Structures are given as C-alpha cells and as structure tokens.
Short mmCIF file of C-alpha atoms in Angstrom, two decimals:
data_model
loop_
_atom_site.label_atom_id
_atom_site.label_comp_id
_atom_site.label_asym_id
_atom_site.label_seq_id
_atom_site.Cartn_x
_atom_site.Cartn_y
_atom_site.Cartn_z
CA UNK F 1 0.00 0.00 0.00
CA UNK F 2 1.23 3.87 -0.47
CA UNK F 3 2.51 5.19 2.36
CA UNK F 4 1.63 8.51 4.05
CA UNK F 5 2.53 11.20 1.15
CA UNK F 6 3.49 14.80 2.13
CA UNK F 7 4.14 18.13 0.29
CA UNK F 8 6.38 20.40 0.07
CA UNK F 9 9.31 18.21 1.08
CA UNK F 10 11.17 21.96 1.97
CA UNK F 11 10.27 24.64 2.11
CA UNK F 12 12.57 28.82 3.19
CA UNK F 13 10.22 31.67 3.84
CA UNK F 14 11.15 34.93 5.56
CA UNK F 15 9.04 35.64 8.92
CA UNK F 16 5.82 36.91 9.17
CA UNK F 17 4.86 34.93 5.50
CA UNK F 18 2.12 32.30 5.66
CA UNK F 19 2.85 28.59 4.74
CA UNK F 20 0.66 25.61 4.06
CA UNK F 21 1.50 21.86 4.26
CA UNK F 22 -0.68 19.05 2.58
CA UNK F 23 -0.84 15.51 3.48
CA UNK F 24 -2.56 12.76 2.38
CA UNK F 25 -2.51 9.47 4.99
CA UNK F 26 -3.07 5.77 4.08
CA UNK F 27 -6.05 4.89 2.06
CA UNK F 28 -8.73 3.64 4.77
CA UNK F 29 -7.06 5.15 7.84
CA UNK F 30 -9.57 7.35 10.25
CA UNK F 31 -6.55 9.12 12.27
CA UNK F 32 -4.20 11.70 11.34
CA UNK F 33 -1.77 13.41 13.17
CA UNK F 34 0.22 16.58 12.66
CA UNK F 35 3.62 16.60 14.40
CA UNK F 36 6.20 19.51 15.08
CA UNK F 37 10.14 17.91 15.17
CA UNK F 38 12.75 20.80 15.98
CA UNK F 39 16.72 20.11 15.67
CA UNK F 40 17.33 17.47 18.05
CA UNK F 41 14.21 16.52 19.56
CA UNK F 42 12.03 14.21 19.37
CA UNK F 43 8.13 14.78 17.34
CA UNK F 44 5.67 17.14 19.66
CA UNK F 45 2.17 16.52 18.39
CA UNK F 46 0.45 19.41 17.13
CA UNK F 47 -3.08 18.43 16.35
CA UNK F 48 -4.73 14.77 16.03
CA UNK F 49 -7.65 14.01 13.88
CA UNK F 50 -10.15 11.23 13.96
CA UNK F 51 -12.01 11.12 10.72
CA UNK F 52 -12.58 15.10 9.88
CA UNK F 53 -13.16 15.83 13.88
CA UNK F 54 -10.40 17.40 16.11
CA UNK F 55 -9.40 14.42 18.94
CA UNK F 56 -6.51 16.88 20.60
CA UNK F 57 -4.89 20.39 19.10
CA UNK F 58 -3.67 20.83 22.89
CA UNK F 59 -0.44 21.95 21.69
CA UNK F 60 -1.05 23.78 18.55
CA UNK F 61 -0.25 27.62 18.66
CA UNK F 62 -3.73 28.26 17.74
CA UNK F 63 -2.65 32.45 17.19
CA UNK F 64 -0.61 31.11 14.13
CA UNK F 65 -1.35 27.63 13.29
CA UNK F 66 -4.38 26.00 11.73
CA UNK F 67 -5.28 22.39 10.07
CA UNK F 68 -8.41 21.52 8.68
CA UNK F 69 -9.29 17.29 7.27
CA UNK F 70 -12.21 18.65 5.35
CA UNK F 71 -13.31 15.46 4.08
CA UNK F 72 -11.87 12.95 6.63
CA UNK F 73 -9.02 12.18 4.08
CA UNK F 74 -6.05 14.55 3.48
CA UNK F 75 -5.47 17.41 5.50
CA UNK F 76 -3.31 20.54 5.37
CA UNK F 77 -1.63 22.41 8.31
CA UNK F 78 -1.26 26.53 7.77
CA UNK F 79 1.10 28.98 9.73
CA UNK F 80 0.04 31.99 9.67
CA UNK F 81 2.34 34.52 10.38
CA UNK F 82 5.81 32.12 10.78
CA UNK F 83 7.97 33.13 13.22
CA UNK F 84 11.71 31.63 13.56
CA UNK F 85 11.29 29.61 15.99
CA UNK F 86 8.48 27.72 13.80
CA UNK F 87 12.02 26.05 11.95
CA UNK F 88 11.15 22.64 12.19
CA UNK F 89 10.37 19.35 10.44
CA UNK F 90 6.65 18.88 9.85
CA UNK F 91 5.46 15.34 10.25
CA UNK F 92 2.39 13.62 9.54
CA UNK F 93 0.90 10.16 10.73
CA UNK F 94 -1.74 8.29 10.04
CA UNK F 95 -3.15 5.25 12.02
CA UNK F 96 -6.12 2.83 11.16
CA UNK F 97 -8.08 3.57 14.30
CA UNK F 98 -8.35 5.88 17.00
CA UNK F 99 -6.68 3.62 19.43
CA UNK F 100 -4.57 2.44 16.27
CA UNK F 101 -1.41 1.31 18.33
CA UNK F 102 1.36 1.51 15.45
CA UNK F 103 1.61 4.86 13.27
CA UNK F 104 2.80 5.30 9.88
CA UNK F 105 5.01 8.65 9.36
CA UNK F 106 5.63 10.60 6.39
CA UNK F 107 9.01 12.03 5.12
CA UNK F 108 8.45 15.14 6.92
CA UNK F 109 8.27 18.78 5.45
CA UNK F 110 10.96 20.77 6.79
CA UNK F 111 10.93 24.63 7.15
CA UNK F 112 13.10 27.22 7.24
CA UNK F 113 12.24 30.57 8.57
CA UNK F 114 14.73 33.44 7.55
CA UNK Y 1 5.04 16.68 30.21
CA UNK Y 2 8.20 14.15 28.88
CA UNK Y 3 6.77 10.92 28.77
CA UNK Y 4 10.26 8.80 27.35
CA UNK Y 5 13.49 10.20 27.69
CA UNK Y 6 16.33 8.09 25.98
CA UNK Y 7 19.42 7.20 27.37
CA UNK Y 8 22.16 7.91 25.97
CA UNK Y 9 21.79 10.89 23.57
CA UNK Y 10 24.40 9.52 21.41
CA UNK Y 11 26.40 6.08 20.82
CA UNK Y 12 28.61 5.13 18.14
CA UNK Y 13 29.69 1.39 17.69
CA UNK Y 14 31.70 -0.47 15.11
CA UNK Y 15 29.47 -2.79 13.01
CA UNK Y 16 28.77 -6.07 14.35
CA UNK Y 17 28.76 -5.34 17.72
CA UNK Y 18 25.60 -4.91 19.82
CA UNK Y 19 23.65 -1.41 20.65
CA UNK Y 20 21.58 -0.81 23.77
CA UNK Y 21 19.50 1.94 24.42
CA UNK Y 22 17.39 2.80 27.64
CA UNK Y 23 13.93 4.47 27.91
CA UNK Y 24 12.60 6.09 31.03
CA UNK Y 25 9.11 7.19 31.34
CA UNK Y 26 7.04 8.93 34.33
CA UNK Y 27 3.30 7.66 34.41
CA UNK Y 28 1.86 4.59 33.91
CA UNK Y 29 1.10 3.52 30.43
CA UNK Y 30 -0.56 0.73 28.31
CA UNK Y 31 2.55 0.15 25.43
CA UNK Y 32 5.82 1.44 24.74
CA UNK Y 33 6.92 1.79 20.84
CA UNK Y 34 10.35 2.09 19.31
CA UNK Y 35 10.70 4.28 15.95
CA UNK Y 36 13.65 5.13 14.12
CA UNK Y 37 14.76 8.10 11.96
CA UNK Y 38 17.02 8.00 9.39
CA UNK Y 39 18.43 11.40 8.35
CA UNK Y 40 15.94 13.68 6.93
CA UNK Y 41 13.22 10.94 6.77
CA UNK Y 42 10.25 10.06 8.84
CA UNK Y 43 9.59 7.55 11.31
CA UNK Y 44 9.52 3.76 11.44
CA UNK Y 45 7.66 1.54 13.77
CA UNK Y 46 10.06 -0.95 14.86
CA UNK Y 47 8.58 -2.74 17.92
CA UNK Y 48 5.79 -2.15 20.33
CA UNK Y 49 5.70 -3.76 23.64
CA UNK Y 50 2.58 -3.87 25.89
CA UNK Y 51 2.28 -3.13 30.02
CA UNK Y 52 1.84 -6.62 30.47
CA UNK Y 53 5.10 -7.75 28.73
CA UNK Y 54 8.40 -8.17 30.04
CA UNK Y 55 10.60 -9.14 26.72
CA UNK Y 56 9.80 -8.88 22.63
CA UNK Y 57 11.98 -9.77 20.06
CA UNK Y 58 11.52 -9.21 16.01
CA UNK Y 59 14.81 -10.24 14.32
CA UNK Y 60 17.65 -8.45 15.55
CA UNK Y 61 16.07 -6.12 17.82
CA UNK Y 62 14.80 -7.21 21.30
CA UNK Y 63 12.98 -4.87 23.61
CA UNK Y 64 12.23 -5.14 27.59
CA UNK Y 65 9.60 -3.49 29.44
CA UNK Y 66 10.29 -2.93 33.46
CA UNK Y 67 7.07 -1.18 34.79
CA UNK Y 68 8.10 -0.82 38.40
CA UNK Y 69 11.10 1.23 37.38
CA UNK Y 70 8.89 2.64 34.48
CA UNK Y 71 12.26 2.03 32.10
CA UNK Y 72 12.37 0.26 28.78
CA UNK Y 73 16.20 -0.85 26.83
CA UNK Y 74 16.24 -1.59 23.26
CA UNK Y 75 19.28 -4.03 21.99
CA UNK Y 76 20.16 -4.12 18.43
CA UNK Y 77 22.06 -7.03 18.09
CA UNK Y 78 25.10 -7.78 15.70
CA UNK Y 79 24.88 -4.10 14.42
CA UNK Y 80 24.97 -2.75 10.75
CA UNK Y 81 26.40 0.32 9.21
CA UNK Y 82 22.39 0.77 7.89
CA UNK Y 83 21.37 0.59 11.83
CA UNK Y 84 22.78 4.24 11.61
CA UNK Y 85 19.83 6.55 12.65
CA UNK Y 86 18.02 8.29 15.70
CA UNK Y 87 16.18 6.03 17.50
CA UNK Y 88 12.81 7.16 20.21
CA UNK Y 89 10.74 5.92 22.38
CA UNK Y 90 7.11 6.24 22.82
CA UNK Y 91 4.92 6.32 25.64
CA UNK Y 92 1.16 5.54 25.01
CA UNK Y 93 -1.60 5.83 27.75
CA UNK Y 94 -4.72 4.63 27.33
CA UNK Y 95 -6.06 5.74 24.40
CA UNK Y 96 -4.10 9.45 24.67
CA UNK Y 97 -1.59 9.98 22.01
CA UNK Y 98 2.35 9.14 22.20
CA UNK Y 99 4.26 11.12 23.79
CA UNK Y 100 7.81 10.81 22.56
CA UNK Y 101 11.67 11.21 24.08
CA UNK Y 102 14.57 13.31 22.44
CA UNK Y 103 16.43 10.60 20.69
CA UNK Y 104 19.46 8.29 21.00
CA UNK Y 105 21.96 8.45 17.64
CA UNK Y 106 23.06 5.23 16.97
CA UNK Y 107 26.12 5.64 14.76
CA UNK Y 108 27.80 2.32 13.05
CA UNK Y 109 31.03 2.49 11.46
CA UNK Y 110 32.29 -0.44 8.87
#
C-alpha cells in the first residue's frame, strides 16, 4: 500500500509569511496526526484528527497555526504569520483507528524561517 | 510533560557489535513503541511492547519493558552500518496519544 505522502518536502520563507502543508494518509485510515520535530528533539504533536473531527490540538499555537481534514481524508496544516522559531520538520501520521497502536510517518516537510 | 526520555543521547559502535538503548518514562502507560529516523526521513515503527510484557523480540532487535522502574532498553544485536539513525521511544496511555523522548543516535562504522 502507499505510504503517508506529504508536500512540500522543503520549504525557506522569511518571517511573518504564511505557509501551508498538505498531506494525504493511508487509504482507509480514520486518524491523522500533525507533528512539530525541531533540531534534536524528538516529534511534539500538534493536532490529532479522527475522521474530519479534532481528537486533541492541545499543543497547537492556535494564534498562528491551523489544520483543517475537510473530508476525513487529506489534510493541510497553515502557519500563519511564521515566526523563527516555527524552523522545524513537519510530520504527519496516520493510524487505522483511534486507538490504532502503530503509526505510519511521512518524510516530513521541513521549514526554514529566515 | 516528557513521557520517554532516551538514554544515551548519542552512541557510536563499530558494526557487528551490539547497541543498547534505555527508555525512562514517568506515568503509567498501556505500550511502549520504538521508531527510528534515518536522516531527513520520517519515522519507522520498529517494535511495540505492551504493560503486560516483560521481553519482545523481532529479528535483531529485542525490547524489555520494566514497569516498576517505568524504564524500557532496546538491543540491536550484531549491528549494521544501515542501523545508523536516531532512534525514540514512545509512551502511550490509554487511548491518549504518544508522547515521545529526544532521541538516541546510533552511529555504526564499517
């Protein structure tokens, strides 16, 4: 099966720009997840969808960031204005179930924030 | 909060000899999962092992699970130059989401 497909795979804006990331999970899986991987740590979630619903967005910057899974299939994240410290890899996941045990990353997105 | 935090940050080996990493975590939980990162890639599920486990193996990778010291070691056994990566733990409770630790880089040299 295709794996979890992301897009851009890098992208350099200067601060204050917006920036959008699209991903489209496994064919038939019900959760996504957005995560937020800076230089040398390990993924923070951002925001966790089950089917087009919200599950947890505990940790998403909600001033700046946004992600919407219209349809309950792909999903894109926005930042809106970046800031520098926003430099990070930008992973998605995607899991067959809510309580899906094992997920299944993408390659990432990184950023760069002049 | 930090739910794993790997021990060590960083460990470079000489291929064929054997890797262990540690895992601590802080509440109680109902698996632990090992991923791995190559460079500029996402993650990989490698193993999961559940609170009522003790030991897991899948090939050359064997995982134990100590829940009254809430710590976890990975051993990658007869290591590869390809075994070079960042490896994490993950910490799942109930049905919240995984929380995971900063890393250990596993570095193999030919």
């Amino acid at each position: 099966e295709a794996g979890v497909a992301q897009s851009p795979r890098y992208k350099i804006i200067e601060k204050r720009q917006s920036v959008a990331f699209w991903c489209n999970p496994i064919s038939g899986h019900a959760t996504l997840y957005w995560y937020q991987q800076i230089l040398g740590q390990g993924p923070k979630l951002l925001i966790q969808f089950q089917n087009n619903g919200v599950v947890d967005d505990s940790q998403l910057p909600k001033d700046r960031f946004s992600a919407e899974r219209l349809k309950g299939v792909d999903s894109t994240l926005k930042i809106q204005p970046a800031k520098l410290e926003d430099s990070a890899v930008y992973l998605c996941a995607s899991s067959r179930l809510r309580d899906g045990e094992t997920q299944y990353f993408g390659p990432g997105t990184r950023l760069l924030v002049l | 909060s930090q739910q794993g935090e790997e021990d060590p940050q960083a460990l470079s080996i000489q291929e064929g000899e054997n890797a262990t990493m540690n895992c601590s975590y802080k509440t109680s939980i109902n698996n632990l999962q090992w991923y791995r990162q190559n460079s500029g890639r996402g993650l990989v599920h490698l193993i999961l092992i559940r609170s009522n486990e003790r030991e897991k193996h899948s090939g050359r990778l064997r995982v134990t699970l100590d829940t009254s010291k809430k710590s976890s070691s990975l051993l990658i056994t007869a290591s590869r130059a390809a075994d070079t990566a960042s490896y994490f733990c993950a910490a799942r409770k109930g049905y919240s989401t995984l929380t995971f630790g900063k890393g250990t880089m596993l570095l193999v040299s030919p």
